[in-house]
mmCIF file of C-alpha atoms in Angstrom:
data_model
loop_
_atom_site.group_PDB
_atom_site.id
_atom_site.type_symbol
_atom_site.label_atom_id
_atom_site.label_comp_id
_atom_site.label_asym_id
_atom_site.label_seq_id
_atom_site.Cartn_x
_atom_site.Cartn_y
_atom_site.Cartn_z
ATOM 1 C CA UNK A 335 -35.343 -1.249 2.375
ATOM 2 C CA UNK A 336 -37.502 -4.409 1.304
ATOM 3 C CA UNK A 337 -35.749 -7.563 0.824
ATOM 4 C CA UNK A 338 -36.144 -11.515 1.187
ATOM 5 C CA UNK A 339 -35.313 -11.137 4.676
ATOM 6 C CA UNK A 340 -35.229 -7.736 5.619
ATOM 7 C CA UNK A 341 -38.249 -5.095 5.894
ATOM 8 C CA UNK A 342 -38.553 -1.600 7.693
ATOM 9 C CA UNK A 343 -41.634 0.563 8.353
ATOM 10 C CA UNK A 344 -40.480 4.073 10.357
ATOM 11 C CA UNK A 345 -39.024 2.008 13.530
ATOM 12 C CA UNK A 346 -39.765 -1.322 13.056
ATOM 13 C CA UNK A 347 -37.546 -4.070 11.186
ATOM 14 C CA UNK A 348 -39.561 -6.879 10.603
ATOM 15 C CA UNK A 349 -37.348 -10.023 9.942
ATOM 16 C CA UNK A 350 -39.104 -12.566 7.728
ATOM 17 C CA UNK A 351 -38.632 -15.821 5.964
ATOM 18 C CA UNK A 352 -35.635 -18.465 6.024
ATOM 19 C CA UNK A 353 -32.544 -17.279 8.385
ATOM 20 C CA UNK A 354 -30.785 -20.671 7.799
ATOM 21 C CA UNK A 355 -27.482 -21.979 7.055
ATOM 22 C CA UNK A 356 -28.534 -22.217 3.512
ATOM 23 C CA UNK A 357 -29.206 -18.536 3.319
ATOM 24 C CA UNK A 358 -26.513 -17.150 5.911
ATOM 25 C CA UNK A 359 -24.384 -15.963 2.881
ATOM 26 C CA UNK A 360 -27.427 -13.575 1.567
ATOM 27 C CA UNK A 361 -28.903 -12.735 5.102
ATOM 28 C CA UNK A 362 -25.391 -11.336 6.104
ATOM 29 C CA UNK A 363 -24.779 -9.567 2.980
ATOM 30 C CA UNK A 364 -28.753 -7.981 3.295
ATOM 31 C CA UNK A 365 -27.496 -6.859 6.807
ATOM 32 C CA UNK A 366 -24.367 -4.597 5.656
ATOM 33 C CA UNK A 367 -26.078 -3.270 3.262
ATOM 34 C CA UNK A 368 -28.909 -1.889 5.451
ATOM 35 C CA UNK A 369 -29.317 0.759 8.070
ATOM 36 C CA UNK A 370 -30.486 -1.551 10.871
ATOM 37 C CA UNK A 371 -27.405 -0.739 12.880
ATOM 38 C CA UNK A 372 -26.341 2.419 14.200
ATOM 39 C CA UNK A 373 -22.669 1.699 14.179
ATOM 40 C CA UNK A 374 -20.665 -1.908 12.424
ATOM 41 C CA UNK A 375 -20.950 -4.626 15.991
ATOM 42 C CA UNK A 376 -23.349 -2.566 18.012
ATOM 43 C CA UNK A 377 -27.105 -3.887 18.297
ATOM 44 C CA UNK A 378 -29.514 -1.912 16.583
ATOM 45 C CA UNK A 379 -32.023 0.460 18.663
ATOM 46 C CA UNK A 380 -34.686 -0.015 15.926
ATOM 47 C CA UNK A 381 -38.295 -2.245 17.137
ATOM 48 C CA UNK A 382 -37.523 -5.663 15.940
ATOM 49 C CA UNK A 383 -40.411 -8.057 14.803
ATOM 50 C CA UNK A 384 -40.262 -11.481 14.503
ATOM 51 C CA UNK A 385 -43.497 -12.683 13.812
ATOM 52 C CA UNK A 386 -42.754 -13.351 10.117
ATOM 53 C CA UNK A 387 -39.520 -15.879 10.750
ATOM 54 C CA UNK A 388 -40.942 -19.053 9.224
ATOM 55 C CA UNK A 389 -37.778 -20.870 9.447
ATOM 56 C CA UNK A 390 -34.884 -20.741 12.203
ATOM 57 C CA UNK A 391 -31.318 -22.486 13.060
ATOM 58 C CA UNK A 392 -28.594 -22.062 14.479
ATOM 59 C CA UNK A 393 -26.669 -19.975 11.759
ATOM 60 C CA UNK A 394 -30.021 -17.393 11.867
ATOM 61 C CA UNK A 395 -30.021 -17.150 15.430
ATOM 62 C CA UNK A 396 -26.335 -16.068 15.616
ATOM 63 C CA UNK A 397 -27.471 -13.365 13.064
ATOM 64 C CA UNK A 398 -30.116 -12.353 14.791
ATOM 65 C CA UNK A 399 -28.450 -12.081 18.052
ATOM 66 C CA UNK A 400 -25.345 -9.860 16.655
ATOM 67 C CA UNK A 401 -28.157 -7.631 15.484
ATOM 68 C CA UNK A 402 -30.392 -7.400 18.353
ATOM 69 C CA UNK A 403 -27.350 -8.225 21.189
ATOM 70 C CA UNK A 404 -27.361 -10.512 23.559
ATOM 71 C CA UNK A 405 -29.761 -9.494 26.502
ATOM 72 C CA UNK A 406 -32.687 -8.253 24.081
ATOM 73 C CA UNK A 407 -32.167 -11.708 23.053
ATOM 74 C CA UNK A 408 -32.129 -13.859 26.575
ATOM 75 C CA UNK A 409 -35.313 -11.890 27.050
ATOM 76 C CA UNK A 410 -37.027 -12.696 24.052
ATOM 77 C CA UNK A 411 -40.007 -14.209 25.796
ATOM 78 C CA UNK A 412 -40.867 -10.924 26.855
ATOM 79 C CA UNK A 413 -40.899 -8.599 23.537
ATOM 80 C CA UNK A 414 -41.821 -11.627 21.192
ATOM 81 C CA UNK A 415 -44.169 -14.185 22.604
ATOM 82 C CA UNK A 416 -45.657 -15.175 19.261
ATOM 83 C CA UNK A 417 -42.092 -16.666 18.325
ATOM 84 C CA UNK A 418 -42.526 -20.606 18.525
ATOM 85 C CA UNK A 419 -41.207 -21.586 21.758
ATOM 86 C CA UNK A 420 -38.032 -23.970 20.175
ATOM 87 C CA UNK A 421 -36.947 -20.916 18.450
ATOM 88 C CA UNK A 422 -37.479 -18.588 21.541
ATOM 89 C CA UNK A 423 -35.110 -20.922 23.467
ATOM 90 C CA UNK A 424 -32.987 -21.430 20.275
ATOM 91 C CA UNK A 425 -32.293 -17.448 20.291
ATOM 92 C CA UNK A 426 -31.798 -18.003 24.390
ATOM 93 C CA UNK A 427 -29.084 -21.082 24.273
ATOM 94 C CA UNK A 428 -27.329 -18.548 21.456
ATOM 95 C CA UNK A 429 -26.953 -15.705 23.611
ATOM 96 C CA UNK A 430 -25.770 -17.491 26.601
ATOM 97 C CA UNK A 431 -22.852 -19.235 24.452
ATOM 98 C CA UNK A 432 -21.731 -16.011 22.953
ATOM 99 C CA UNK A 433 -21.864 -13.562 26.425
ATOM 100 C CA UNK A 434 -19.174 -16.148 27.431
ATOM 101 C CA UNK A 435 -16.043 -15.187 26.827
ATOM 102 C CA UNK A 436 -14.264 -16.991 24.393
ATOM 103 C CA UNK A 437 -10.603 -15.776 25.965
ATOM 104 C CA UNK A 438 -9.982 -18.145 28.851
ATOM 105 C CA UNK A 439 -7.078 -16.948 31.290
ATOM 106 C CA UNK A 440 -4.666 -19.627 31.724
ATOM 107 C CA UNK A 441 -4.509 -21.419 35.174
ATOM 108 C CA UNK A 442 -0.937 -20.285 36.858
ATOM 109 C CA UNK A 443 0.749 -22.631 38.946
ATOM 110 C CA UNK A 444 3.572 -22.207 40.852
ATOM 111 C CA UNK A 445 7.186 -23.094 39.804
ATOM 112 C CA UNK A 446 7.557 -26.352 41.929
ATOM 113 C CA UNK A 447 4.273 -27.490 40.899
ATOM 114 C CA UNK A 448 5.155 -26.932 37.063
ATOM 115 C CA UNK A 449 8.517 -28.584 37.288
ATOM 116 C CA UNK A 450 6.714 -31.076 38.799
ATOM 117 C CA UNK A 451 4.024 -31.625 36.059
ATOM 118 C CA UNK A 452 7.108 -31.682 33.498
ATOM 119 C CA UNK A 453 9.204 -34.574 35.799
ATOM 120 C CA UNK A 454 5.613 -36.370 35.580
ATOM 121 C CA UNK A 455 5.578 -35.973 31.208
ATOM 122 C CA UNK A 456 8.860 -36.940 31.141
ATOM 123 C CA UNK A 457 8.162 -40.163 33.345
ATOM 124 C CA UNK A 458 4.577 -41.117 31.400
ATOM 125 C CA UNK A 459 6.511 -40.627 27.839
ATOM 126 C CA UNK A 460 9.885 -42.746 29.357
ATOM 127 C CA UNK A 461 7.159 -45.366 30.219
ATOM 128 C CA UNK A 462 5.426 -45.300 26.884
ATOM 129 C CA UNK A 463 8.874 -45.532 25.068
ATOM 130 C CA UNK A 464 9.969 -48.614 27.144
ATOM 131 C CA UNK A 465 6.576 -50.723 26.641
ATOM 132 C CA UNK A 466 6.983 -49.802 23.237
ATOM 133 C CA UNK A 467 10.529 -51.120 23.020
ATOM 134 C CA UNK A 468 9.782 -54.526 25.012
ATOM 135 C CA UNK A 469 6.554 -54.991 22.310
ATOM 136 C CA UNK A 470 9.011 -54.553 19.235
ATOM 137 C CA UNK A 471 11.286 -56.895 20.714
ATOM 138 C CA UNK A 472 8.793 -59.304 21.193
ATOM 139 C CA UNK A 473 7.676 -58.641 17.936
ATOM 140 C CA UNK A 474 11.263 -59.145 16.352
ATOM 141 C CA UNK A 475 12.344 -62.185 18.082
ATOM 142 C CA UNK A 476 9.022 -63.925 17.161
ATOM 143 C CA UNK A 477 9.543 -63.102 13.959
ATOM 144 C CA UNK A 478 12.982 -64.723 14.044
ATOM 145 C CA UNK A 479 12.111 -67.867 15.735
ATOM 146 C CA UNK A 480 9.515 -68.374 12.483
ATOM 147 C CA UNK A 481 12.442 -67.794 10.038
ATOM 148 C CA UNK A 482 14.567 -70.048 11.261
ATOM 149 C CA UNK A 483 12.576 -72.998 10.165
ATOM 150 C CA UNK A 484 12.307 -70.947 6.830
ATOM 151 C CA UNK A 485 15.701 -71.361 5.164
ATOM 152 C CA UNK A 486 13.961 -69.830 1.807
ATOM 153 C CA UNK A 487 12.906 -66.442 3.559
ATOM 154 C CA UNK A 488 16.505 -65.696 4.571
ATOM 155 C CA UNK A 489 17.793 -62.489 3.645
ATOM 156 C CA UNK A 490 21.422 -63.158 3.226
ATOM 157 C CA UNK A 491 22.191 -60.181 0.235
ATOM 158 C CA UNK A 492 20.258 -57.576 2.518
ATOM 159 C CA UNK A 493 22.592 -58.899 5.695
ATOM 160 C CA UNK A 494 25.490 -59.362 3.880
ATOM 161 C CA UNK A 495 25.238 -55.435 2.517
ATOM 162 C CA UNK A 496 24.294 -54.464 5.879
ATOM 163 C CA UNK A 497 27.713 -56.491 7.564
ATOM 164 C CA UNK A 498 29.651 -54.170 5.011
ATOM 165 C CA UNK A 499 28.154 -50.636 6.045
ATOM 166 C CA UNK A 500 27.544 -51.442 9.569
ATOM 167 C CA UNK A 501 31.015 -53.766 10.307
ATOM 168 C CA UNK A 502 33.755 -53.932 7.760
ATOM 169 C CA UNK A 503 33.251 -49.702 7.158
ATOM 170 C CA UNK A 504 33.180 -48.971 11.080
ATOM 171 C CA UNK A 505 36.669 -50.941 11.346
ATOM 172 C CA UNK A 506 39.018 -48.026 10.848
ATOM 173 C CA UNK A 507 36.975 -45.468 13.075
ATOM 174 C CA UNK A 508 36.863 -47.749 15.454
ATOM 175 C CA UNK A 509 40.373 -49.331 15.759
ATOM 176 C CA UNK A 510 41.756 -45.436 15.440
ATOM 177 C CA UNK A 511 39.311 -44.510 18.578
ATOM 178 C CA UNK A 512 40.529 -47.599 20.698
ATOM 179 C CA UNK A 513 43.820 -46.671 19.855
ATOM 180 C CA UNK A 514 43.982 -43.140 21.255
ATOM 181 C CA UNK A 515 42.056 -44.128 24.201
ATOM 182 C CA UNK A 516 44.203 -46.884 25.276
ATOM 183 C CA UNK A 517 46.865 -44.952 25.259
ATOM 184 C CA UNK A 518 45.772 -42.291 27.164
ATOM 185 C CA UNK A 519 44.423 -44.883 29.586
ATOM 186 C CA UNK A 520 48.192 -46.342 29.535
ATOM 187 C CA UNK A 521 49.430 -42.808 30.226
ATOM 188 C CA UNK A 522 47.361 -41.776 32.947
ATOM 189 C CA UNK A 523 47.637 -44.980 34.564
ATOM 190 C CA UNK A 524 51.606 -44.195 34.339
ATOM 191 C CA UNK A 525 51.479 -41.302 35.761
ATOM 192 C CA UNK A 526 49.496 -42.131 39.033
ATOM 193 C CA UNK A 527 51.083 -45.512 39.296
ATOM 194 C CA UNK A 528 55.214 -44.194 39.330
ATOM 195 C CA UNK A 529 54.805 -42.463 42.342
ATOM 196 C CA UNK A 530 54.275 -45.267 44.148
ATOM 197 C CA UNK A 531 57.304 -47.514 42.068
ATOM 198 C CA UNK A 532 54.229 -49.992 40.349
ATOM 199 C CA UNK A 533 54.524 -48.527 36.635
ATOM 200 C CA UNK A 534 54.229 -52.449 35.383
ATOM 201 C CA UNK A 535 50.789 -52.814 36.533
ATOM 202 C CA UNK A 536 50.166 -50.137 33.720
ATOM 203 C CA UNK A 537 49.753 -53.363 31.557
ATOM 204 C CA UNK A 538 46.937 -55.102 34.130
ATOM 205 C CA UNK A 539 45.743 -51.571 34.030
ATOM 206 C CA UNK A 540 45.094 -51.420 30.189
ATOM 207 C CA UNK A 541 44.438 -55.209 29.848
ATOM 208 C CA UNK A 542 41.416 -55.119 32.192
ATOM 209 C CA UNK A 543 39.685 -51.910 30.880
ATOM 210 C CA UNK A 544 40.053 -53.127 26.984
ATOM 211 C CA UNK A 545 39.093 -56.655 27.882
ATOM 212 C CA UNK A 546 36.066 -56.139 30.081
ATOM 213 C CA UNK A 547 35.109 -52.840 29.381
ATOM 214 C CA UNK A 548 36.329 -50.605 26.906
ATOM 215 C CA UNK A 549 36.841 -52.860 23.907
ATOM 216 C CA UNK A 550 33.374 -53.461 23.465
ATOM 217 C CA UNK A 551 32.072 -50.484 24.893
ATOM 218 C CA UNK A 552 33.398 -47.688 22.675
ATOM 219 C CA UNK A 553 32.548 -49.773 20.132
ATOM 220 C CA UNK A 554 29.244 -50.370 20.697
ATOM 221 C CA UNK A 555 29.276 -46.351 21.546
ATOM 222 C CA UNK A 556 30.627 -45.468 17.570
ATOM 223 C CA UNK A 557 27.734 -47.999 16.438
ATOM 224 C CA UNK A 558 24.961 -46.380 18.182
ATOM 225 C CA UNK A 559 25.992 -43.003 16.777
ATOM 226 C CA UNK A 560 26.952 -43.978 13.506
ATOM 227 C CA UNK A 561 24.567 -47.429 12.854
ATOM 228 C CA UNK A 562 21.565 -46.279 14.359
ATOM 229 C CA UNK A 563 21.103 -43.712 13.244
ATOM 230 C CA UNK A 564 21.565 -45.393 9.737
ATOM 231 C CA UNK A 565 18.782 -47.390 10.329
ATOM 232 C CA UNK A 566 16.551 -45.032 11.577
ATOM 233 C CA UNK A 567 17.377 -42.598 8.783
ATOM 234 C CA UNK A 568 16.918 -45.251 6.007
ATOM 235 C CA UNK A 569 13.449 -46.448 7.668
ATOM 236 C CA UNK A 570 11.999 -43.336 8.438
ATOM 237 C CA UNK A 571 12.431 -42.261 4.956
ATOM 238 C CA UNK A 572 10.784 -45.431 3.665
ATOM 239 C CA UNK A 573 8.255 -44.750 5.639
ATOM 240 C CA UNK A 574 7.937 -41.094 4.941
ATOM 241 C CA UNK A 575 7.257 -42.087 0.776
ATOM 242 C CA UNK A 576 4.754 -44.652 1.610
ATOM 243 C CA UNK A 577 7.278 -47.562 0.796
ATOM 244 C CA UNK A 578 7.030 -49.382 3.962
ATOM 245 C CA UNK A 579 2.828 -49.176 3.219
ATOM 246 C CA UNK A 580 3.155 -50.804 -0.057
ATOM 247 C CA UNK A 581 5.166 -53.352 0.904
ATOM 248 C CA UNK A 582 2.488 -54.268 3.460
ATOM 249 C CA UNK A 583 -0.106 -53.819 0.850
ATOM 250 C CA UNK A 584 2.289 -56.496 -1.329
ATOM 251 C CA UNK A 585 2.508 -58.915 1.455
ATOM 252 C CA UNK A 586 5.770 -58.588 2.571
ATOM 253 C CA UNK A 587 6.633 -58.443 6.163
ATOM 254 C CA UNK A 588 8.274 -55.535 7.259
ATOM 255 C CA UNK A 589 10.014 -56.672 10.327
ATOM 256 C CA UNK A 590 11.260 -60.019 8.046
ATOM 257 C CA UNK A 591 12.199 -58.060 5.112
ATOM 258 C CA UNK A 592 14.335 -54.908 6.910
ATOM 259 C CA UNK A 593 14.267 -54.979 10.101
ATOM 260 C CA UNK A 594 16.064 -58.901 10.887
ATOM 261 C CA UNK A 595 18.667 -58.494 8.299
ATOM 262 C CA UNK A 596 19.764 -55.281 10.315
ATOM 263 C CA UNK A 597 19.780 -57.103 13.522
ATOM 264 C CA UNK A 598 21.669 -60.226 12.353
ATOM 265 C CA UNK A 599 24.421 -57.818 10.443
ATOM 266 C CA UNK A 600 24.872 -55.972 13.779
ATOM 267 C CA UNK A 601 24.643 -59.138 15.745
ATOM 268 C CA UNK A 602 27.613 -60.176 13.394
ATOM 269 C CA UNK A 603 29.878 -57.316 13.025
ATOM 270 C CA UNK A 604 29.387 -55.872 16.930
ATOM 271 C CA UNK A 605 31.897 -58.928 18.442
ATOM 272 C CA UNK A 606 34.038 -58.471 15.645
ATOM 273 C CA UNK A 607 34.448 -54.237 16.036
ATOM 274 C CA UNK A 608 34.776 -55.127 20.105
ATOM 275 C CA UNK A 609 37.591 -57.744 19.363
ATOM 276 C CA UNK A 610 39.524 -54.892 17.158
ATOM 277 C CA UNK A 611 39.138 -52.709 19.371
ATOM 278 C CA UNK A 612 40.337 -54.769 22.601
ATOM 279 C CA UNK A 613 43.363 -55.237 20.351
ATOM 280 C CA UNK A 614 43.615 -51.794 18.787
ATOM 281 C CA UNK A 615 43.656 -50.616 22.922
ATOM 282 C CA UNK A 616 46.188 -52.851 23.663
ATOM 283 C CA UNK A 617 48.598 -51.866 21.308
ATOM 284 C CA UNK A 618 47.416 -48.227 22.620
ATOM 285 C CA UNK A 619 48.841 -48.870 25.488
ATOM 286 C CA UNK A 620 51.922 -50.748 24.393
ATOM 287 C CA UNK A 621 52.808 -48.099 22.427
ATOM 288 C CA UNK A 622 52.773 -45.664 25.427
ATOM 289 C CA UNK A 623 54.605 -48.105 27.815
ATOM 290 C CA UNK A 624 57.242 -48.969 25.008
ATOM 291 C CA UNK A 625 57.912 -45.099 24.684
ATOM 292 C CA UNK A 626 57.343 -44.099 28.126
ATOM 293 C CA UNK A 627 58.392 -46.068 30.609
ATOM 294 C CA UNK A 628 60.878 -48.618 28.528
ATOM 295 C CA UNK A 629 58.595 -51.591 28.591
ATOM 296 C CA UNK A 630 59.393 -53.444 25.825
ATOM 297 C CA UNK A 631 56.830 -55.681 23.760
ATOM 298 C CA UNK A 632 57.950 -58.557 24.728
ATOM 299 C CA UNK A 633 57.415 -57.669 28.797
ATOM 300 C CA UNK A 634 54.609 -56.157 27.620
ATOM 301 C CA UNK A 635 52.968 -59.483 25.841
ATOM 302 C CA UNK A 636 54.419 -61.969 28.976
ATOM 303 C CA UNK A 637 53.144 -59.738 31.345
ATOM 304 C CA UNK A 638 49.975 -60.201 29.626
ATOM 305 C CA UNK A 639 49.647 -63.550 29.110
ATOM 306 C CA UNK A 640 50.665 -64.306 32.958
ATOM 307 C CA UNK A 641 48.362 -62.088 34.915
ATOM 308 C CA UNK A 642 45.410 -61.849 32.298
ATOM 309 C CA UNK A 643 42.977 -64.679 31.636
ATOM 310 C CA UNK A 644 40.897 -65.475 28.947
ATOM 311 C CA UNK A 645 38.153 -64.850 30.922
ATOM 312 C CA UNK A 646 38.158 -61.154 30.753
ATOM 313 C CA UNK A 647 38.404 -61.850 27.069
ATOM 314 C CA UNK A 648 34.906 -63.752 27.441
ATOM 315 C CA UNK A 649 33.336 -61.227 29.471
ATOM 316 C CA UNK A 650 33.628 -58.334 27.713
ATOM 317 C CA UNK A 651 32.940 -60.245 24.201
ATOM 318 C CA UNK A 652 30.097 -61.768 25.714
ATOM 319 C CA UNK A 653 28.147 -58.305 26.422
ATOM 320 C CA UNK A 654 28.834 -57.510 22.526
ATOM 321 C CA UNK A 655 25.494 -59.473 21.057
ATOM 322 C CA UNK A 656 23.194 -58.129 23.689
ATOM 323 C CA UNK A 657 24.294 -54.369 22.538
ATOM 324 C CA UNK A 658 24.076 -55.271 19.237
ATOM 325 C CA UNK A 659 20.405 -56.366 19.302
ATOM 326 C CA UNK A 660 19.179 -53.234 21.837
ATOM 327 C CA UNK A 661 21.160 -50.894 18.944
ATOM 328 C CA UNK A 662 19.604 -52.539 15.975
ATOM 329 C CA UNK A 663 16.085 -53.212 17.355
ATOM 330 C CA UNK A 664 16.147 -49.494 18.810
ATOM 331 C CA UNK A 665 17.467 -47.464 15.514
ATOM 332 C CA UNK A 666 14.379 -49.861 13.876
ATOM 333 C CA UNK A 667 12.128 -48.735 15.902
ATOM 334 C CA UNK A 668 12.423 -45.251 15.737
ATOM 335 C CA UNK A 669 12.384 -45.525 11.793
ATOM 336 C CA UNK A 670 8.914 -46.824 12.520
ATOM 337 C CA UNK A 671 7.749 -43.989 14.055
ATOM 338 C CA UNK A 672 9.041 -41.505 11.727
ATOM 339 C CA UNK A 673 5.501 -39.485 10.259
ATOM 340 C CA UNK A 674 5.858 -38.114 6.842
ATOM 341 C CA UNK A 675 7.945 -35.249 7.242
ATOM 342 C CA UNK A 676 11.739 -34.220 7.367
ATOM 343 C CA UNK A 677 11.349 -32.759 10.533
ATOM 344 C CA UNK A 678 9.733 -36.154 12.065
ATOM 345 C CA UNK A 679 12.699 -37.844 10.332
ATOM 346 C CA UNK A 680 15.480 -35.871 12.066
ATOM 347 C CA UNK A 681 13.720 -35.836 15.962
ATOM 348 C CA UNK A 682 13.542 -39.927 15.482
ATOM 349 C CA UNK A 683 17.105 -40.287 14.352
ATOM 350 C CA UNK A 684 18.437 -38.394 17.250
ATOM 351 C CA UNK A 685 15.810 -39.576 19.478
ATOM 352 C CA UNK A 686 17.654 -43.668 18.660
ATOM 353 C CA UNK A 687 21.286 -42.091 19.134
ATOM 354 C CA UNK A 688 20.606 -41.070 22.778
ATOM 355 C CA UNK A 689 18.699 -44.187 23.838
ATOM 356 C CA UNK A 690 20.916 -46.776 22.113
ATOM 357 C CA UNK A 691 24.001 -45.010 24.085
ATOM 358 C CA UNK A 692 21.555 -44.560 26.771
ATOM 359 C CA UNK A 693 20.564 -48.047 26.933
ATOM 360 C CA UNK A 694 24.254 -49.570 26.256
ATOM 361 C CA UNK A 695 25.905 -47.538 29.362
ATOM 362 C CA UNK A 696 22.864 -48.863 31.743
ATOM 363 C CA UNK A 697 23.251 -52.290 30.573
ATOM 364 C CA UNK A 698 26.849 -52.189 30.944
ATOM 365 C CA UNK A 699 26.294 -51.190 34.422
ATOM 366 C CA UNK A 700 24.136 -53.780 35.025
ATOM 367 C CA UNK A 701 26.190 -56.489 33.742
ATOM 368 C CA UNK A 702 29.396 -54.863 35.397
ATOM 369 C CA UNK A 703 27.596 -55.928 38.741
ATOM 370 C CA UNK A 704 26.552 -59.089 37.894
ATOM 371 C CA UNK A 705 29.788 -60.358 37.147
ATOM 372 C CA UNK A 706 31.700 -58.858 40.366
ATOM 373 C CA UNK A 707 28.559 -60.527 41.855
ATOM 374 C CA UNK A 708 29.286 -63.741 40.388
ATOM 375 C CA UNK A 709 33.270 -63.586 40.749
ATOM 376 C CA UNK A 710 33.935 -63.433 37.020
#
């Protein structure tokens, strides 16, 4: 069985010349083909020699030690002390790394301490998210403070288109929501109120929740789902085909050129949904106290006007621009994170639903307090 690599007298396999990377293809085909094993994976029981290895690495020694196995070849300073001592503890450091096994048994831990760890991911990736939100914000209002004094760079088409989609399209979904749920509001408030002979403060009732609350709320609700998601859809598809990366490489701005016309259109049309749908609620509940407890409009409107300020008009409209820029800036975002696949692209846009409602309910809370704080 002579060969390049390979040669046998009676018991003895002498290995000989190059068993390198270079020749690992050869060396391993010379191996099969020979009767230096007594079964395929077991180490040979023939007298192995060798004194004629000129060359050695670490694709040889791996060859060497499947043939021989691996305590023949820890102790090769016993049965072959003529082999140059870097190649001795070559065929040593080989052994060692393949007697360990390469199936590790996974650590178990106990429930509590894996609920735990999860609570802990959860917590790191919430704190990520947020620091990435507060630099994007910073990033966008800069951004907006240099285009003011920039008449030239304005984007008024781009806004303009986006007022359309994100405003003047959202007004029938929106005024048809506020509708239903003022008069349910109306209705329920009814129904608790007669039994104690105070079905007029139904109006206050509806007037308080539309005006400070629920006007602007829903509506900022419907724009999360249905804007945001827009914009991180359209985004994460530009960036997806590369687009966003030439425009970079063309010297446009990204944040100028799609991401502020977004935010001023939904800076824009977010006060005027709110303000249809305080009204749309309103008539919501007219229409229930008309037909249900023989309010007419007219008691309905002087009732209003006597025990409802404008204030509650201000209050709620005044929490509309601040929802508007977390639900634009946040549906941007996420578009910016999108990688370049459908999958990525999908995950992102739902990902900007939940936090934009997310966000809107907490700040909502938030501001609820302050102004009970401050008497408004």
């Amino acid at each position: 069985m002579p060969s390049e690599w390979i040669a046998r007298h009676d018991q003895t396999v002498t290995l000989k010349g190059e068993w390198t990377l270079a020749n690992y293809r050869h060396i391993k085909a010379a191996l099969q083909q020979s009767d230096t094993r007594t079964e395929p994976g077991k180490p040979t029981d023939a007298t192995i020699s060798l004194d004629a290895i000129t060359r050695l690495d670490t694709a040889g020694a791996i060859l060497i030690v499947e043939l021989i196995g691996v305590e023949k070849a820890q102790a090769v300073a016993d049965w072959a002390a003529e082999l140059p001592k870097e190649q001795q503890a070559l065929l040593v450091r080989i052994a060692e790394a393949m007697e360990t096994p390469l199936d590790v048994d996974p650590l178990s831990y106990s429930r509590i301490s894996q609920a735990l760890a999860s609570v802990g991911q959860h917590m790191v990736g919430l704190w990520s998210q947020q620091r990435q939100l507060l630099a994007f914000i910073g990033l966008v209002v800069a951004t907006l403070f240099q285009l003011v004094l920039r008449p030239r760079h304005w984007r008024l088409t781009a806004t303009v288109a986006h007022i359309q989609q994100s405003g003047l399209n959202a007004v029938p979904i929106v005024a048809l929501l506020t509708f239903m749920v003022g008069a349910v509001v109306a209705f329920l408030g009814a129904t608790v109120l007669q039994d104690f002979g105070a079905t007029i403060y139904t109006i206050d009732l509806v007037a308080f929740s539309f005006l400070r609350e629920f006007g602007v709320l829903l509506a900022a609700i419907l724009l999360a789902g249905r804007t945001a998601s827009a914009f991180t859809a359209q985004i994460g598809a530009m960036k997806s085909n590369e687009e966003i990366d030439a425009l970079q490489a063309q010297g446009l701005d990204p944040i100028e050129l799609l991401v502020l016309p977004r935010v001023m259109a939904m800076l824009i049309s977010l006060p005027m949904l709110a303000f249809v749908g305080m009204l749309s609620g309103l008539a919501g509940g007219a229409m229930v106290t008309s037909l249900s407890l023989d309010i007419s409009l007219t008691q309905f409107l002087t009732t209003l006007q006597k025990d409802v300020s404008v204030t509650h008009f201000l209050v709620g409209l005044s929490k509309a621009p601040v929802f508007a820029f977390v639900i634009a800036v946040i549906g941007c975002l996420e578009g910016f994170k999108v990688s370049g696949s459908a999958q990525s692209v999908g995950e992102h846009t739902t990902s900007s639903v939940v936090q934009s409602i997310f966000m809107v309910i907490l700040i909502d809370a938030v501001a609820a307090l302050f102004f009970m704080e401050m008497g408004w």
